[in-house]
């Protein structure tokens, strides 16, 4: 009897995740053809964010993983499609801003709130240079950091459209702040040696490969804030991974029960161990 209830609960969870996946694929295709239907996608993302932050869903997901000894097989596909959807939402948010309109969604409020807490003890000062990997079409993080700390911020993105809109958003919201955006990779960035703090957007799939690459490119005291989501949060974020312990060591974790992603703070191994 108990086992039947458990099987039903697990099937329910799989069905809910599969439904989110199907809805996101349909919304993405619709919005890519016609931006007018963006509000349906925004509502779905808000529903999805609330689902992730619901404690009983977190417990159900945890039980599923414990029993099956692996996450539900749909998780990587769900993380991929939601990353694409959020990217599209940022483009539209940028377009609306350029047209003088506003976008209010729980998703964006959530992200913007998280930015305050990124580095824990490794505070950013006006003498620092912050690199954001995956700056997006609506670069909220660079704008908030530059305004709040006076630090120089460099954002990079693989997507030319994201850089183009990102520059227009900065011109509109923070024209006098020291923010630069480039469509480039970390190994091609001339300022890389000046970088003191790095933030990874949670929806960059290869973020841990880029972190490994940064080891040889950055100075000894560089600190990294890696946004990630494990367990239920991994349906909307790429998860935390192990690093080469001779390179980067996780020195702090900012777990945010009310936010859609958490943050792992890394330092170079010899500095973290005080040698
Ligand atoms: C949703 S967005 C941005 C985050 C948000 N605007 C912020 O300020 O926190 C994620 C961005 O990461 C970019 N991205 C994905 N893979 C990347 C990579 N390998 N290198 C750089 N950017 C990447 C995407 O093109 C997308 O614009």
CSV table of C-alpha atoms and ligand atoms in Angstrom, one decimal:
chain,number,residue,atom,x,y,z
A,1,UNK,CA,0.0,0.0,0.0
A,2,UNK,CA,2.8,2.4,1.1
A,3,UNK,CA,4.8,1.4,-1.9
A,4,UNK,CA,1.8,2.1,-4.3
A,5,UNK,CA,1.4,5.6,-2.8
A,6,UNK,CA,5.1,6.2,-3.3
A,7,UNK,CA,5.0,5.1,-7.0
A,8,UNK,CA,2.0,7.3,-7.6
A,9,UNK,CA,3.8,10.3,-6.1
A,10,UNK,CA,6.9,9.7,-8.2
A,11,UNK,CA,4.8,9.4,-11.4
A,12,UNK,CA,3.0,12.6,-10.5
A,13,UNK,CA,6.4,14.4,-10.2
A,14,UNK,CA,7.6,13.0,-13.5
A,15,UNK,CA,4.3,14.1,-15.2
A,16,UNK,CA,4.6,17.6,-13.8
A,17,UNK,CA,8.1,18.0,-15.1
A,18,UNK,CA,7.2,16.6,-18.5
A,19,UNK,CA,4.3,19.0,-18.7
A,20,UNK,CA,6.6,22.0,-17.9
A,21,UNK,CA,9.0,20.7,-20.6
A,22,UNK,CA,6.2,20.4,-23.2
A,23,UNK,CA,4.8,23.8,-22.3
A,24,UNK,CA,8.2,25.5,-22.5
A,25,UNK,CA,9.0,24.0,-25.9
A,26,UNK,CA,5.6,25.2,-27.2
A,27,UNK,CA,6.0,28.7,-25.7
A,28,UNK,CA,9.5,29.0,-27.1
A,29,UNK,CA,8.5,28.1,-30.6
A,30,UNK,CA,5.5,30.5,-30.4
A,31,UNK,CA,7.5,33.4,-29.1
A,32,UNK,CA,10.4,32.9,-31.5
A,33,UNK,CA,7.9,33.3,-34.3
A,34,UNK,CA,5.9,36.1,-32.7
A,35,UNK,CA,7.0,38.2,-29.8
A,36,UNK,CA,3.4,39.1,-29.0
A,37,UNK,CA,2.9,35.8,-27.1
A,38,UNK,CA,5.7,36.6,-24.6
A,39,UNK,CA,3.3,37.1,-21.7
A,40,UNK,CA,2.3,33.4,-21.8
A,41,UNK,CA,6.0,32.5,-21.6
A,42,UNK,CA,6.6,34.9,-18.7
A,43,UNK,CA,3.6,33.5,-16.8
A,44,UNK,CA,4.9,30.0,-17.3
A,45,UNK,CA,8.4,31.0,-16.1
A,46,UNK,CA,6.8,32.6,-13.0
A,47,UNK,CA,4.8,29.4,-12.4
A,48,UNK,CA,8.0,27.4,-12.8
A,49,UNK,CA,9.9,29.6,-10.3
A,50,UNK,CA,7.1,29.2,-7.7
A,51,UNK,CA,7.2,25.4,-8.3
A,52,UNK,CA,10.9,25.3,-7.6
A,53,UNK,CA,10.6,27.4,-4.4
A,54,UNK,CA,7.8,25.3,-3.0
A,55,UNK,CA,9.1,23.2,-0.1
A,56,UNK,CA,6.8,20.2,-0.7
A,57,UNK,CA,8.0,20.0,-4.3
A,58,UNK,CA,11.6,20.1,-3.0
A,59,UNK,CA,10.9,17.2,-0.7
A,60,UNK,CA,9.2,15.2,-3.4
A,61,UNK,CA,12.1,15.7,-5.7
A,62,UNK,CA,14.5,14.7,-3.0
A,63,UNK,CA,12.6,11.5,-2.3
A,64,UNK,CA,12.5,10.7,-6.0
A,65,UNK,CA,16.2,11.1,-6.3
A,66,UNK,CA,16.9,9.1,-3.1
A,67,UNK,CA,14.7,6.2,-4.2
A,68,UNK,CA,15.9,6.1,-7.8
A,69,UNK,CA,19.5,7.1,-7.0
A,70,UNK,CA,19.5,9.5,-10.0
A,71,UNK,CA,17.6,12.6,-11.0
A,72,UNK,CA,14.5,12.3,-13.3
A,73,UNK,CA,15.8,11.8,-16.9
A,74,UNK,CA,14.0,14.9,-18.2
A,75,UNK,CA,16.1,17.3,-15.9
A,76,UNK,CA,18.9,18.2,-18.4
A,77,UNK,CA,16.4,18.9,-21.3
A,78,UNK,CA,14.3,21.0,-18.9
A,79,UNK,CA,17.3,23.0,-17.9
A,80,UNK,CA,18.3,23.5,-21.6
A,81,UNK,CA,14.9,24.7,-22.7
A,82,UNK,CA,14.3,27.0,-19.8
A,83,UNK,CA,17.8,28.6,-20.3
A,84,UNK,CA,16.7,29.3,-23.9
A,85,UNK,CA,13.4,30.8,-22.7
A,86,UNK,CA,15.0,33.1,-20.2
A,87,UNK,CA,17.4,34.3,-22.9
A,88,UNK,CA,14.5,35.1,-25.1
A,89,UNK,CA,12.7,36.9,-22.2
A,90,UNK,CA,15.8,39.1,-21.7
A,91,UNK,CA,15.8,40.1,-25.4
A,92,UNK,CA,12.2,41.1,-25.1
A,93,UNK,CA,12.8,42.9,-21.8
A,94,UNK,CA,15.6,44.9,-23.6
A,95,UNK,CA,13.3,45.6,-26.6
A,96,UNK,CA,10.6,46.9,-24.2
A,97,UNK,CA,13.0,49.1,-22.4
A,98,UNK,CA,14.3,50.6,-25.6
A,99,UNK,CA,10.7,51.3,-26.5
A,100,UNK,CA,10.1,53.0,-23.1
A,101,UNK,CA,8.0,50.1,-21.6
A,102,UNK,CA,8.5,48.2,-18.4
A,103,UNK,CA,8.5,44.4,-17.6
A,104,UNK,CA,7.6,43.1,-14.2
A,105,UNK,CA,8.0,39.4,-13.6
A,106,UNK,CA,8.7,37.4,-10.4
A,107,UNK,CA,11.6,35.8,-12.3
A,108,UNK,CA,13.5,39.1,-12.9
A,109,UNK,CA,12.7,40.4,-9.3
A,110,UNK,CA,14.2,37.2,-8.0
A,111,UNK,CA,17.4,37.4,-10.0
A,112,UNK,CA,17.8,41.1,-9.1
A,113,UNK,CA,17.4,40.4,-5.5
A,114,UNK,CA,20.1,37.6,-5.5
A,115,UNK,CA,22.7,40.0,-6.9
A,116,UNK,CA,23.2,41.7,-3.5
A,117,UNK,CA,24.6,38.6,-1.8
A,118,UNK,CA,27.0,37.2,-4.4
A,119,UNK,CA,30.4,37.2,-2.9
A,120,UNK,CA,29.8,36.8,0.9
A,121,UNK,CA,32.9,37.9,2.7
A,122,UNK,CA,34.8,38.9,-0.6
A,123,UNK,CA,33.3,42.3,-0.9
A,124,UNK,CA,33.6,44.2,-4.2
A,125,UNK,CA,35.2,47.7,-3.9
A,126,UNK,CA,35.6,50.5,-6.4
A,127,UNK,CA,39.2,49.4,-7.1
A,128,UNK,CA,38.0,46.0,-8.4
A,129,UNK,CA,37.3,44.7,-11.9
A,130,UNK,CA,34.4,42.2,-12.1
A,131,UNK,CA,33.9,39.8,-15.0
A,132,UNK,CA,30.4,38.4,-15.7
A,133,UNK,CA,30.4,35.4,-17.9
A,134,UNK,CA,27.0,35.3,-19.7
A,135,UNK,CA,25.9,38.9,-19.4
A,136,UNK,CA,22.7,38.5,-21.5
A,137,UNK,CA,20.6,41.0,-23.4
A,138,UNK,CA,19.5,42.7,-20.2
A,139,UNK,CA,22.6,43.0,-18.1
A,140,UNK,CA,21.1,43.5,-14.7
A,141,UNK,CA,24.1,42.2,-12.8
A,142,UNK,CA,26.7,44.5,-14.3
A,143,UNK,CA,24.5,47.5,-13.8
A,144,UNK,CA,23.7,46.7,-10.2
A,145,UNK,CA,27.4,46.0,-9.4
A,146,UNK,CA,28.7,49.1,-11.1
A,147,UNK,CA,26.0,51.3,-9.4
A,148,UNK,CA,26.4,49.7,-5.9
A,149,UNK,CA,30.1,49.3,-5.7
A,150,UNK,CA,31.7,51.7,-8.3
A,151,UNK,CA,33.8,48.7,-9.6
A,152,UNK,CA,34.6,48.3,-13.3
A,153,UNK,CA,32.5,45.6,-14.9
A,154,UNK,CA,33.2,43.6,-18.0
A,155,UNK,CA,30.5,41.3,-19.4
A,156,UNK,CA,31.0,38.7,-22.0
A,157,UNK,CA,28.5,36.7,-23.9
A,158,UNK,CA,28.7,34.2,-26.9
A,159,UNK,CA,25.7,35.8,-28.5
A,160,UNK,CA,26.1,38.8,-30.7
A,161,UNK,CA,22.4,39.8,-30.3
A,162,UNK,CA,22.8,39.7,-26.5
A,163,UNK,CA,25.8,42.0,-26.6
A,164,UNK,CA,24.0,44.4,-29.0
A,165,UNK,CA,20.9,44.7,-26.8
A,166,UNK,CA,23.0,44.7,-23.7
A,167,UNK,CA,24.9,47.7,-24.8
A,168,UNK,CA,21.7,49.6,-25.6
A,169,UNK,CA,20.3,48.7,-22.1
A,170,UNK,CA,23.4,50.0,-20.5
A,171,UNK,CA,23.2,53.2,-22.6
A,172,UNK,CA,19.6,53.7,-21.4
A,173,UNK,CA,20.0,52.8,-17.7
A,174,UNK,CA,23.7,53.3,-16.7
A,175,UNK,CA,25.4,55.4,-19.4
A,176,UNK,CA,28.0,56.8,-17.0
A,177,UNK,CA,28.9,53.6,-15.3
A,178,UNK,CA,32.2,51.8,-16.1
A,179,UNK,CA,30.6,48.8,-17.9
A,180,UNK,CA,31.9,47.2,-21.1
A,181,UNK,CA,30.4,44.3,-23.0
A,182,UNK,CA,32.1,42.0,-25.5
A,183,UNK,CA,31.2,39.1,-27.6
A,184,UNK,CA,34.4,37.1,-26.8
A,185,UNK,CA,35.8,34.3,-24.7
A,186,UNK,CA,37.9,34.6,-21.6
A,187,UNK,CA,41.1,33.7,-23.3
A,188,UNK,CA,40.6,36.5,-25.8
A,189,UNK,CA,39.7,39.2,-23.3
A,190,UNK,CA,42.5,41.8,-23.0
A,191,UNK,CA,41.5,42.9,-19.5
A,192,UNK,CA,41.5,39.3,-18.1
A,193,UNK,CA,44.6,39.9,-15.9
A,194,UNK,CA,42.9,42.9,-14.1
A,195,UNK,CA,39.9,40.8,-13.1
A,196,UNK,CA,39.5,40.4,-9.3
A,197,UNK,CA,36.0,38.9,-9.2
A,198,UNK,CA,34.2,36.6,-11.6
A,199,UNK,CA,30.5,35.8,-11.7
A,200,UNK,CA,29.1,33.0,-13.8
A,201,UNK,CA,25.5,33.2,-15.0
A,202,UNK,CA,23.8,30.0,-13.8
A,203,UNK,CA,22.5,29.2,-17.3
A,204,UNK,CA,25.9,29.0,-19.0
A,205,UNK,CA,26.1,25.2,-19.8
A,206,UNK,CA,30.0,25.1,-19.9
A,207,UNK,CA,30.6,27.3,-16.9
A,208,UNK,CA,32.8,24.7,-15.1
A,209,UNK,CA,35.0,24.3,-18.3
A,210,UNK,CA,35.4,28.1,-18.4
A,211,UNK,CA,36.3,28.1,-14.7
A,212,UNK,CA,39.1,25.6,-15.3
A,213,UNK,CA,40.3,27.8,-18.2
A,214,UNK,CA,40.3,30.9,-15.9
A,215,UNK,CA,42.8,29.3,-13.6
A,216,UNK,CA,45.8,30.0,-15.8
A,217,UNK,CA,44.4,33.3,-17.1
A,218,UNK,CA,43.7,35.2,-13.9
A,219,UNK,CA,45.7,36.6,-11.0
A,220,UNK,CA,46.3,34.7,-7.7
A,221,UNK,CA,43.6,36.5,-5.6
A,222,UNK,CA,40.8,36.2,-8.1
A,223,UNK,CA,37.5,35.1,-6.4
A,224,UNK,CA,34.7,33.4,-8.3
A,225,UNK,CA,30.9,33.4,-7.6
A,226,UNK,CA,29.4,30.4,-9.4
A,227,UNK,CA,25.6,30.6,-9.7
A,228,UNK,CA,24.1,27.1,-9.7
A,229,UNK,CA,21.1,24.9,-8.8
A,230,UNK,CA,21.2,21.4,-7.5
A,231,UNK,CA,18.3,19.0,-6.7
A,232,UNK,CA,15.0,20.6,-7.7
A,233,UNK,CA,16.8,23.9,-8.6
A,234,UNK,CA,18.6,21.9,-11.3
A,235,UNK,CA,15.5,22.0,-13.5
A,236,UNK,CA,16.2,25.7,-14.0
A,237,UNK,CA,20.0,25.9,-13.5
A,238,UNK,CA,23.1,23.9,-14.3
A,239,UNK,CA,24.3,22.2,-11.2
A,240,UNK,CA,27.5,22.5,-9.1
A,241,UNK,CA,30.3,20.3,-10.2
A,242,UNK,CA,33.6,19.2,-8.6
A,243,UNK,CA,36.6,21.2,-9.5
A,244,UNK,CA,40.3,20.2,-9.8
A,245,UNK,CA,41.3,20.6,-6.1
A,246,UNK,CA,44.7,21.8,-7.2
A,247,UNK,CA,43.1,24.7,-9.0
A,248,UNK,CA,39.8,26.0,-7.5
A,249,UNK,CA,38.5,25.4,-4.0
A,250,UNK,CA,35.0,26.1,-2.9
A,251,UNK,CA,35.4,28.4,0.2
A,252,UNK,CA,31.8,29.5,0.8
A,253,UNK,CA,28.3,28.6,-0.3
A,254,UNK,CA,25.4,31.0,-0.3
A,255,UNK,CA,22.3,28.8,-0.1
A,256,UNK,CA,19.2,30.8,-0.8
A,257,UNK,CA,16.0,28.9,0.1
A,258,UNK,CA,13.8,31.7,-1.3
A,259,UNK,CA,15.8,32.2,-4.5
A,260,UNK,CA,15.9,30.1,-7.7
A,261,UNK,CA,19.7,29.6,-7.6
A,262,UNK,CA,22.5,29.2,-5.0
A,263,UNK,CA,26.1,30.5,-5.2
A,264,UNK,CA,29.4,28.6,-4.7
A,265,UNK,CA,32.4,30.9,-4.0
A,266,UNK,CA,35.8,29.7,-5.2
A,267,UNK,CA,39.3,30.8,-4.6
A,268,UNK,CA,42.6,29.5,-6.0
A,269,UNK,CA,43.7,26.5,-4.0
A,270,UNK,CA,47.1,27.8,-2.7
A,271,UNK,CA,45.5,31.1,-1.5
A,272,UNK,CA,42.5,29.3,0.1
A,273,UNK,CA,44.9,27.0,2.0
A,274,UNK,CA,47.1,29.9,3.0
A,275,UNK,CA,50.3,28.7,1.3
B,1,LIG,C1,20.0,34.4,-19.2
B,1,LIG,S1,21.4,35.2,-19.5
B,1,LIG,C2,22.1,36.2,-18.4
B,1,LIG,C3,22.1,36.7,-17.1
B,1,LIG,C4,21.6,38.0,-16.6
B,1,LIG,N1,21.4,39.0,-17.6
B,1,LIG,C5,22.4,38.6,-15.5
B,1,LIG,O1,22.7,39.7,-15.5
B,1,LIG,O2,22.6,37.8,-14.5
B,1,LIG,C6,22.6,33.9,-19.9
B,1,LIG,C7,23.5,34.3,-21.0
B,1,LIG,O3,24.6,33.4,-21.0
B,1,LIG,C8,25.0,33.4,-22.4
B,1,LIG,N2,25.9,32.2,-22.6
B,1,LIG,C9,25.6,30.9,-22.7
B,1,LIG,N3,26.8,30.2,-22.9
B,1,LIG,C10,27.8,31.1,-22.8
B,1,LIG,C11,29.2,30.9,-22.9
B,1,LIG,N4,29.8,29.7,-23.1
B,1,LIG,N5,30.0,32.0,-22.8
B,1,LIG,C12,29.4,33.2,-22.6
B,1,LIG,N6,28.1,33.4,-22.5
B,1,LIG,C13,27.3,32.4,-22.6
B,1,LIG,C14,23.8,33.3,-23.2
B,1,LIG,O4,24.0,33.7,-24.5
B,1,LIG,C15,22.8,34.2,-22.4
B,1,LIG,O5,22.8,35.5,-23.0
